[in-house]
PDB file of C-alpha atoms in Angstrom:
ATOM      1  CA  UNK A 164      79.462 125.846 104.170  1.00  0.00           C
ATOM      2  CA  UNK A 165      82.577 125.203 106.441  1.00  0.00           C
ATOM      3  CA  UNK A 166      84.736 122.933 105.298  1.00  0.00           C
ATOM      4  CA  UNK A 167      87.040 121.584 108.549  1.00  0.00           C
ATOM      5  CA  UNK A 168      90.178 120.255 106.336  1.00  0.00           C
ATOM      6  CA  UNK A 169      92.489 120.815 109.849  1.00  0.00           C
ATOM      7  CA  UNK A 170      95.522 118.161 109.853  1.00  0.00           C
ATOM      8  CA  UNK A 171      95.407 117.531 106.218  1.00  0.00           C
ATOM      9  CA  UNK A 172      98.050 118.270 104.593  1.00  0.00           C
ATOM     10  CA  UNK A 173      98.570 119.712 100.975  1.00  0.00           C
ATOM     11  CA  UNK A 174      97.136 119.515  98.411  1.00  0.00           C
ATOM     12  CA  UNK A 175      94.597 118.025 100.533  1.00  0.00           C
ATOM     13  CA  UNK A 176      92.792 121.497 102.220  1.00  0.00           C
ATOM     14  CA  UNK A 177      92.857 122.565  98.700  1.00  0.00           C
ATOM     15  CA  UNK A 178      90.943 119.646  97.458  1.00  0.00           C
ATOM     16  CA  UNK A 179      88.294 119.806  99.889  1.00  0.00           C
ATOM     17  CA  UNK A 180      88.069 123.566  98.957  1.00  0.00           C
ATOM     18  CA  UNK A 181      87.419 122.507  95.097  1.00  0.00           C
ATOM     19  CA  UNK A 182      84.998 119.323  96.312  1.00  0.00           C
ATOM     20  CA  UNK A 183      82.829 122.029  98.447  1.00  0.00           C
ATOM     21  CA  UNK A 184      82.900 124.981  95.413  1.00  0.00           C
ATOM     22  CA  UNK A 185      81.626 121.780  93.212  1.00  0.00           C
ATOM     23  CA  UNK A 186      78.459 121.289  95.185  1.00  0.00           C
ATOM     24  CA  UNK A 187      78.125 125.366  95.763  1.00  0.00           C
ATOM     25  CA  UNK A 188      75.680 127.713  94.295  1.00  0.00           C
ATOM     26  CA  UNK A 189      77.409 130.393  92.292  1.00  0.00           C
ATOM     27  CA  UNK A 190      77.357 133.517  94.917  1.00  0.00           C
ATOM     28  CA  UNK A 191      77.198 131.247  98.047  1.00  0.00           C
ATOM     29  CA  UNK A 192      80.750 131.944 100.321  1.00  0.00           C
ATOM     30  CA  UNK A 193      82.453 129.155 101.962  1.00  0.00           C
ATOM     31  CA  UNK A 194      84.858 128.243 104.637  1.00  0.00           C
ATOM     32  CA  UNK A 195      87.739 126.293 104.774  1.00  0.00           C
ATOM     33  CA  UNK A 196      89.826 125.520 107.764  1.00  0.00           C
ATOM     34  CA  UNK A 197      93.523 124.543 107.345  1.00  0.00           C
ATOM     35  CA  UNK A 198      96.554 123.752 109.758  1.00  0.00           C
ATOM     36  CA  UNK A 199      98.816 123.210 106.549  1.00  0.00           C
ATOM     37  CA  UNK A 200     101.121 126.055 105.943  1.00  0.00           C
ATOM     38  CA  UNK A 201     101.109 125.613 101.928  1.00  0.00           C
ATOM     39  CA  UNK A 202      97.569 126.276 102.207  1.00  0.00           C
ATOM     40  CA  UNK A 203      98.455 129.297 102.676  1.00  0.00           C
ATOM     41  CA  UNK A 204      99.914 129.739  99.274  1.00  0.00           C
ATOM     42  CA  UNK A 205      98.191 127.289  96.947  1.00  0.00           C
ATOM     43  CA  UNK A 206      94.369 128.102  98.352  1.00  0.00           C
ATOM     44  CA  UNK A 207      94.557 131.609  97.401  1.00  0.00           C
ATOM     45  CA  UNK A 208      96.606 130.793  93.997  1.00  0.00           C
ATOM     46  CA  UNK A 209      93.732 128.507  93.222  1.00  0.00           C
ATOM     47  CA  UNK A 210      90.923 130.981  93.890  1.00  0.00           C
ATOM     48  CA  UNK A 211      92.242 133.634  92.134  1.00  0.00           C
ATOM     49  CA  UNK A 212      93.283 130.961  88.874  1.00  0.00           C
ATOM     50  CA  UNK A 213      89.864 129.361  89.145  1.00  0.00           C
ATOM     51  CA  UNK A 214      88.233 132.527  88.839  1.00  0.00           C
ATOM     52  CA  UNK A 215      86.696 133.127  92.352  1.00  0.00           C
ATOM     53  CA  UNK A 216      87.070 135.634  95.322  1.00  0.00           C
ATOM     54  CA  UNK A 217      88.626 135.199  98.434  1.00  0.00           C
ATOM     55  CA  UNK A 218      87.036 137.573 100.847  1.00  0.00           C
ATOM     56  CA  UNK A 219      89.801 137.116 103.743  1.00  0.00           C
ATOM     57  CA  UNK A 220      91.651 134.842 106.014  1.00  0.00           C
ATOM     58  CA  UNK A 221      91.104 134.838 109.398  1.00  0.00           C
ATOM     59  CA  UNK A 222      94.299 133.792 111.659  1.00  0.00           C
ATOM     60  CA  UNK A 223      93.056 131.298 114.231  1.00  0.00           C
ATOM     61  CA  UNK A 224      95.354 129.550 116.900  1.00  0.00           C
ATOM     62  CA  UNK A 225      97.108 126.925 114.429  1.00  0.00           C
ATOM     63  CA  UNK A 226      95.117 127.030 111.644  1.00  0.00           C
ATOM     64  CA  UNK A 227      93.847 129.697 109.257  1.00  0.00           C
ATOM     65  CA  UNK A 228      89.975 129.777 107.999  1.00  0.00           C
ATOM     66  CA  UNK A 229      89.860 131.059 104.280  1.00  0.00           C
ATOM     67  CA  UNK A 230      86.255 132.317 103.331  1.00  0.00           C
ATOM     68  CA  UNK A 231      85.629 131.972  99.572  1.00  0.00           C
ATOM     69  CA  UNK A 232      82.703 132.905  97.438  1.00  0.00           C
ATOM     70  CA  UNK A 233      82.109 131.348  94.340  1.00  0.00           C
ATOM     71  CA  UNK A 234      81.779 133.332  91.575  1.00  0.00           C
ATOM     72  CA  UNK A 235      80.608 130.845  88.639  1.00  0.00           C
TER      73      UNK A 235
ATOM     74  CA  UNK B 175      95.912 121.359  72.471  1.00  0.00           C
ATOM     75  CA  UNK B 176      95.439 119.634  75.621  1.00  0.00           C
ATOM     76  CA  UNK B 177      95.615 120.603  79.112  1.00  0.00           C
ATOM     77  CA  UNK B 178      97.671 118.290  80.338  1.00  0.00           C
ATOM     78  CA  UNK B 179      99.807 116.718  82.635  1.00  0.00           C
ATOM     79  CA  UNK B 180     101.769 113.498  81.976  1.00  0.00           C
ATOM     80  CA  UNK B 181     103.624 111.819  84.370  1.00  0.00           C
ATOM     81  CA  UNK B 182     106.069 108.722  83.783  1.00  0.00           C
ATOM     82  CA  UNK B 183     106.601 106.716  86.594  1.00  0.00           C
ATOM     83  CA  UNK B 184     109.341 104.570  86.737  1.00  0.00           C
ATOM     84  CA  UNK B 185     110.312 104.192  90.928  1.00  0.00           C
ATOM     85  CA  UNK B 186     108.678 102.357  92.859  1.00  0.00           C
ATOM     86  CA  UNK B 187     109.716 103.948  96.480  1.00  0.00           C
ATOM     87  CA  UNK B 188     107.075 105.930  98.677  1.00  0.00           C
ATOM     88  CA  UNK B 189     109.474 109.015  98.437  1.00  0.00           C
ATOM     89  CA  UNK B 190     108.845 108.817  94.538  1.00  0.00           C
ATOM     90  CA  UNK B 191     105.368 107.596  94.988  1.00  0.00           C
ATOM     91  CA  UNK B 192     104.212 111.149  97.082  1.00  0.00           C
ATOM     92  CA  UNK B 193     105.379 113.454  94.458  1.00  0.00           C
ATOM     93  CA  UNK B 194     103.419 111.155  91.957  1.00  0.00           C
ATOM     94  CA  UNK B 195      99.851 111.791  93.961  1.00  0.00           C
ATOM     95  CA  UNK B 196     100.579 115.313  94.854  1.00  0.00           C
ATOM     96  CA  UNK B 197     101.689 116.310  91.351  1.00  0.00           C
ATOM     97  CA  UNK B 198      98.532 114.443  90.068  1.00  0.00           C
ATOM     98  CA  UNK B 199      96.545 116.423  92.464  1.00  0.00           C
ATOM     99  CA  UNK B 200      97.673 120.027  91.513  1.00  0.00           C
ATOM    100  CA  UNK B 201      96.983 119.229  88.246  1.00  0.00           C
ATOM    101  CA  UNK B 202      93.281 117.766  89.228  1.00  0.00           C
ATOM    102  CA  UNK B 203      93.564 121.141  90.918  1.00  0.00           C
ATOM    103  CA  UNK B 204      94.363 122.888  87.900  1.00  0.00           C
ATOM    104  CA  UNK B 205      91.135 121.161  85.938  1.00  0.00           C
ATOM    105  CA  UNK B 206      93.948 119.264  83.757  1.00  0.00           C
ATOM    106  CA  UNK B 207      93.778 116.004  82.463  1.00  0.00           C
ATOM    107  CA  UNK B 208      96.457 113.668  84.286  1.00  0.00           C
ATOM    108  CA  UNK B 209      98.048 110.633  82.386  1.00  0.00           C
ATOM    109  CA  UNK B 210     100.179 108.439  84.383  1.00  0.00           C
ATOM    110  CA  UNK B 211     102.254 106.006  82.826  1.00  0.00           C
ATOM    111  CA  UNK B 212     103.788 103.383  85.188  1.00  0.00           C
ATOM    112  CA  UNK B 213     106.443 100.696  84.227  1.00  0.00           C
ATOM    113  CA  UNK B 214     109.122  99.547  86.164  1.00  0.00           C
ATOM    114  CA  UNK B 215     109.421  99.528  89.113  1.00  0.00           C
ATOM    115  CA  UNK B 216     106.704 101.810  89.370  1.00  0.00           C
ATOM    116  CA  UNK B 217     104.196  98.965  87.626  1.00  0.00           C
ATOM    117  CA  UNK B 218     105.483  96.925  90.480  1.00  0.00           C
ATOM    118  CA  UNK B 219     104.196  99.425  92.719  1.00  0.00           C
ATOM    119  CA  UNK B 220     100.624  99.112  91.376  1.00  0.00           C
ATOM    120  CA  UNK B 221     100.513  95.418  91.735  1.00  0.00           C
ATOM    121  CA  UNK B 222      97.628  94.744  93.723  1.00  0.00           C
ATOM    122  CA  UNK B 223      98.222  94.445  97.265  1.00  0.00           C
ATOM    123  CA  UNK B 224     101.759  96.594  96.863  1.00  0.00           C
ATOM    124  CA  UNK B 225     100.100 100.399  97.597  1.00  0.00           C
ATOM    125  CA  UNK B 226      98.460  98.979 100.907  1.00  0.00           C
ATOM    126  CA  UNK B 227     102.071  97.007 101.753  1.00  0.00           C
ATOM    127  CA  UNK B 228     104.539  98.989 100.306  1.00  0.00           C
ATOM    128  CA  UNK B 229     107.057 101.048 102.990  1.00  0.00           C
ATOM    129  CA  UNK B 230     110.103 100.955 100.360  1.00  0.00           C
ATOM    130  CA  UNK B 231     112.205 104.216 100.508  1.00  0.00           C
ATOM    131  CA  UNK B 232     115.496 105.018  98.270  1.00  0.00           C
ATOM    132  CA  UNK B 233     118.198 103.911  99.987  1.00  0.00           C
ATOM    133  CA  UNK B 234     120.108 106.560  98.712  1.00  0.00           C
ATOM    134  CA  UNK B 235     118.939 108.595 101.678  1.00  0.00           C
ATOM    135  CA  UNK B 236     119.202 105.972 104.865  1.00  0.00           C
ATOM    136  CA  UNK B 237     120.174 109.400 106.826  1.00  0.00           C
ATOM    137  CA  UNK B 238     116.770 111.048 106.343  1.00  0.00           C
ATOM    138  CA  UNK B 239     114.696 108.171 104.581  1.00  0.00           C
ATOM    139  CA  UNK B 240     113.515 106.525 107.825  1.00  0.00           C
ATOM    140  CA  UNK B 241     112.808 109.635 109.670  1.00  0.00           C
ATOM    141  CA  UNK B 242     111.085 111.350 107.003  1.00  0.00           C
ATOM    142  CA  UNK B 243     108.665 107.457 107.145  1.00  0.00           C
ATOM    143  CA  UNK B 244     108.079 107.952 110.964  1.00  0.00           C
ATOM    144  CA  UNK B 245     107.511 111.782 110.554  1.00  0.00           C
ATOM    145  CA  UNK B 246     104.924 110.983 108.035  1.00  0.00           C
ATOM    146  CA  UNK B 247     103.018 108.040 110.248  1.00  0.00           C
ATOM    147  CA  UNK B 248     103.247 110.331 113.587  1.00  0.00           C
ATOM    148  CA  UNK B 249     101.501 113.104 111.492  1.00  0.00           C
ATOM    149  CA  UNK B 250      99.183 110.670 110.059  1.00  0.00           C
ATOM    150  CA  UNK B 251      99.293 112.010 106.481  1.00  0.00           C
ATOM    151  CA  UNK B 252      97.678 110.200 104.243  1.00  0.00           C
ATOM    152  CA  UNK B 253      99.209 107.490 101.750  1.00  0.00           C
ATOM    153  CA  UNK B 254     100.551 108.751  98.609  1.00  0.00           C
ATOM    154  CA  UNK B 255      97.842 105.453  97.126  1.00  0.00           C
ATOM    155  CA  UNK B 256      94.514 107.116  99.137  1.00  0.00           C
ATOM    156  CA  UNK B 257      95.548 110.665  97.979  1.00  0.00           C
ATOM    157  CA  UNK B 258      96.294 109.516  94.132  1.00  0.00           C
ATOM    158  CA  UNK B 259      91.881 107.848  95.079  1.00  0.00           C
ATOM    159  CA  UNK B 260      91.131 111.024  96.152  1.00  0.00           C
ATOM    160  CA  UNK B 261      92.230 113.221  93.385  1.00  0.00           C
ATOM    161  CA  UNK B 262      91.174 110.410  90.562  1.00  0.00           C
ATOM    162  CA  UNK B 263      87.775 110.650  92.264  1.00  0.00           C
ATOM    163  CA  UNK B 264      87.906 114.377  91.831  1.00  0.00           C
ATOM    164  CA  UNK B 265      89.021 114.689  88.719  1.00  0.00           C
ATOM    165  CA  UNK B 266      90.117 113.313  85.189  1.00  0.00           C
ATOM    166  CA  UNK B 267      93.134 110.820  85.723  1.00  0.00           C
ATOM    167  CA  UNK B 268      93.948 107.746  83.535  1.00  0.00           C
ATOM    168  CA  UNK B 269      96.431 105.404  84.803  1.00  0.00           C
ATOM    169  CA  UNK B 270      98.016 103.276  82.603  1.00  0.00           C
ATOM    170  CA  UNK B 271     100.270 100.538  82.643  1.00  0.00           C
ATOM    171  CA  UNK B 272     103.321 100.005  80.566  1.00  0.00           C
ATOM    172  CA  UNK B 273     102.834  96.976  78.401  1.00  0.00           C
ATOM    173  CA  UNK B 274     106.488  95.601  78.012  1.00  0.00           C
ATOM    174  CA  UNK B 275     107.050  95.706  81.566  1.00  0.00           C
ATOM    175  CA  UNK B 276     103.496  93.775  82.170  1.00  0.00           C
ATOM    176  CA  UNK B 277     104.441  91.342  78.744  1.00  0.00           C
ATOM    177  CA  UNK B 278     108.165  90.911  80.529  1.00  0.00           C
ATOM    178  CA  UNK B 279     106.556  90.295  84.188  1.00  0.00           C
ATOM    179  CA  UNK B 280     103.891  87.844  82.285  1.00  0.00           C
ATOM    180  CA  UNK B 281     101.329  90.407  84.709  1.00  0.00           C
ATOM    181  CA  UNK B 282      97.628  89.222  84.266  1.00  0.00           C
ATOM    182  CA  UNK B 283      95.073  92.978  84.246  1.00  0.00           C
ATOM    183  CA  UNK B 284      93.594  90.626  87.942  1.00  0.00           C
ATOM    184  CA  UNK B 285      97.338  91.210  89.322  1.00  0.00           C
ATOM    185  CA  UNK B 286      96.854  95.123  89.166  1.00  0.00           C
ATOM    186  CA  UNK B 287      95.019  97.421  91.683  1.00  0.00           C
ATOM    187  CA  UNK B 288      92.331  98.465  90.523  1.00  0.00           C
ATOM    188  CA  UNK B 289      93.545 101.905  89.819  1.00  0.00           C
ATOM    189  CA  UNK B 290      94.824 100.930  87.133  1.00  0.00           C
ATOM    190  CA  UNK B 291      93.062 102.164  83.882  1.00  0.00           C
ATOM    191  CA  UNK B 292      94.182  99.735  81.154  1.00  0.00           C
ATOM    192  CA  UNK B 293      97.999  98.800  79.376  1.00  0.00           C
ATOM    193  CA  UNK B 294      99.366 100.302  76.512  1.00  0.00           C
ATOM    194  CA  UNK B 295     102.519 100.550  74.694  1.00  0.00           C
ATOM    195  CA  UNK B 296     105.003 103.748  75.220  1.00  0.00           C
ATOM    196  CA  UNK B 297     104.010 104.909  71.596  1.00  0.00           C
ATOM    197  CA  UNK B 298     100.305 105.184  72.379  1.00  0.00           C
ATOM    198  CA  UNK B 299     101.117 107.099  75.488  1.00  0.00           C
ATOM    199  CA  UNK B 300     103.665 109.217  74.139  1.00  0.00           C
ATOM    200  CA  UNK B 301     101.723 110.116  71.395  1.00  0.00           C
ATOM    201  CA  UNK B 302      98.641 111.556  74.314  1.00  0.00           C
ATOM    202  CA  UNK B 303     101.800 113.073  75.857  1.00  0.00           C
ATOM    203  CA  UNK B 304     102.507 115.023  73.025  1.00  0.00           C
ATOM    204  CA  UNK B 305      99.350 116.535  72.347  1.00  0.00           C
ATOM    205  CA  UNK B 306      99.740 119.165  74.651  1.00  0.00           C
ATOM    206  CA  UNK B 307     101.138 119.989  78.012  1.00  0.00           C
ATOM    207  CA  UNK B 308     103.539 119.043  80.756  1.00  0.00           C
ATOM    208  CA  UNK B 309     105.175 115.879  81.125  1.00  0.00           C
ATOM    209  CA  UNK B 310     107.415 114.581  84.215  1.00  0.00           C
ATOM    210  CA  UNK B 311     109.479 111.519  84.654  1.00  0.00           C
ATOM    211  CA  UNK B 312     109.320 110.558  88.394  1.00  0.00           C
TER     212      UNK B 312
END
């Protein structure tokens, strides 16, 4: 699932993020595509608080895609 | 004891206002429960029609106030009203109003947006606030 949050600003990359891991299966990854530097910060705070994996963020020109998989 | 975050909001100005739905957020974020109390000017901010008309910004800041406004509209971020809908959508938030400032402003429940959970007194909402948690006076 890609979830295209680019020119939102924070928190609101983040709450896509926790809309799209709502409506995940447990084990399926997911993308999320942010031009807000916080995300930067608070999207991998989240995953890690929440209890889920980040598997890496890619650097794209002016925004950053953070691929998540959820873990329960 | 609760998770959760209690905010008391007593401005009324967009600057104040932004904090408000971005704190409320994180802590939708955070899977708390969110418990805004507004009275004051910050009722008057809730008044139905007010989030959709309101451009008021503390004029304690004329310097940066307006610029910060026209940085925000050029960006198109979103209002601090449709980001407090997003994150009540999205989570557990309760707004309340204060009920001496909606007595003292004879305010009928049809003269607040319908955000707007219910009114109670500071006792009642103090006494959630104390149960466990953060609590912020904006």
């Amino acid at each position: 699932m890609i979830l295209d949050a680019r020119g939102s600003f924070c928190p609101g990359p983040l709450m896509e993020l926790i809309r799209g891991i709502k409506q995940a299966k447990v084990g399926e990854e997911l993308e999320v595509w942010s031009s807000d530097q916080g995300s930067k910060k608070d999207i991998p705070f989240w995953i890690q608080k929440a209890g889920h994996q980040l598997l890496g963020v890619v650097e794209e020109q002016g925004y950053a895609r953070f691929i998540v998989k959820k873990l329960k | 004891m609760a998770d959760r975050l209690s905010l008391v909001v007593f401005s009324g100005t967009v600057d104040k206002l932004y904090p408000v739905a971005i704190m409320a957020s994180g802590g939708v974020a955070l899977g708390k429960d969110v418990e805004i109390f507004v009275t004051f000017y910050g009722l008057e901010a809730f008044r139905k029609g007010n989030p959709q008309k309101n451009m008021k910004m503390d004029v304690n800041y004329p310097e940066v106030g307006p610029m910060m406004m026209k940085v925000m509209m050029a960006k198109k971020m979103p209002s601090w009203y449709d980001m407090l809908v997003q994150a009540k959508e999205m989570g557990n938030i309760k707004v309340h109003a204060c009920a001496t400032t909606y007595d003292l402003m004879d305010m009928k429940k049809e003269d607040l947006d319908p955000i707007v959970d219910d009114v109670i007194g500071v006792t009642e909402f103090l006494s959630r606030a104390s149960e466990g948690g953060i609590t912020l006076f904006l």
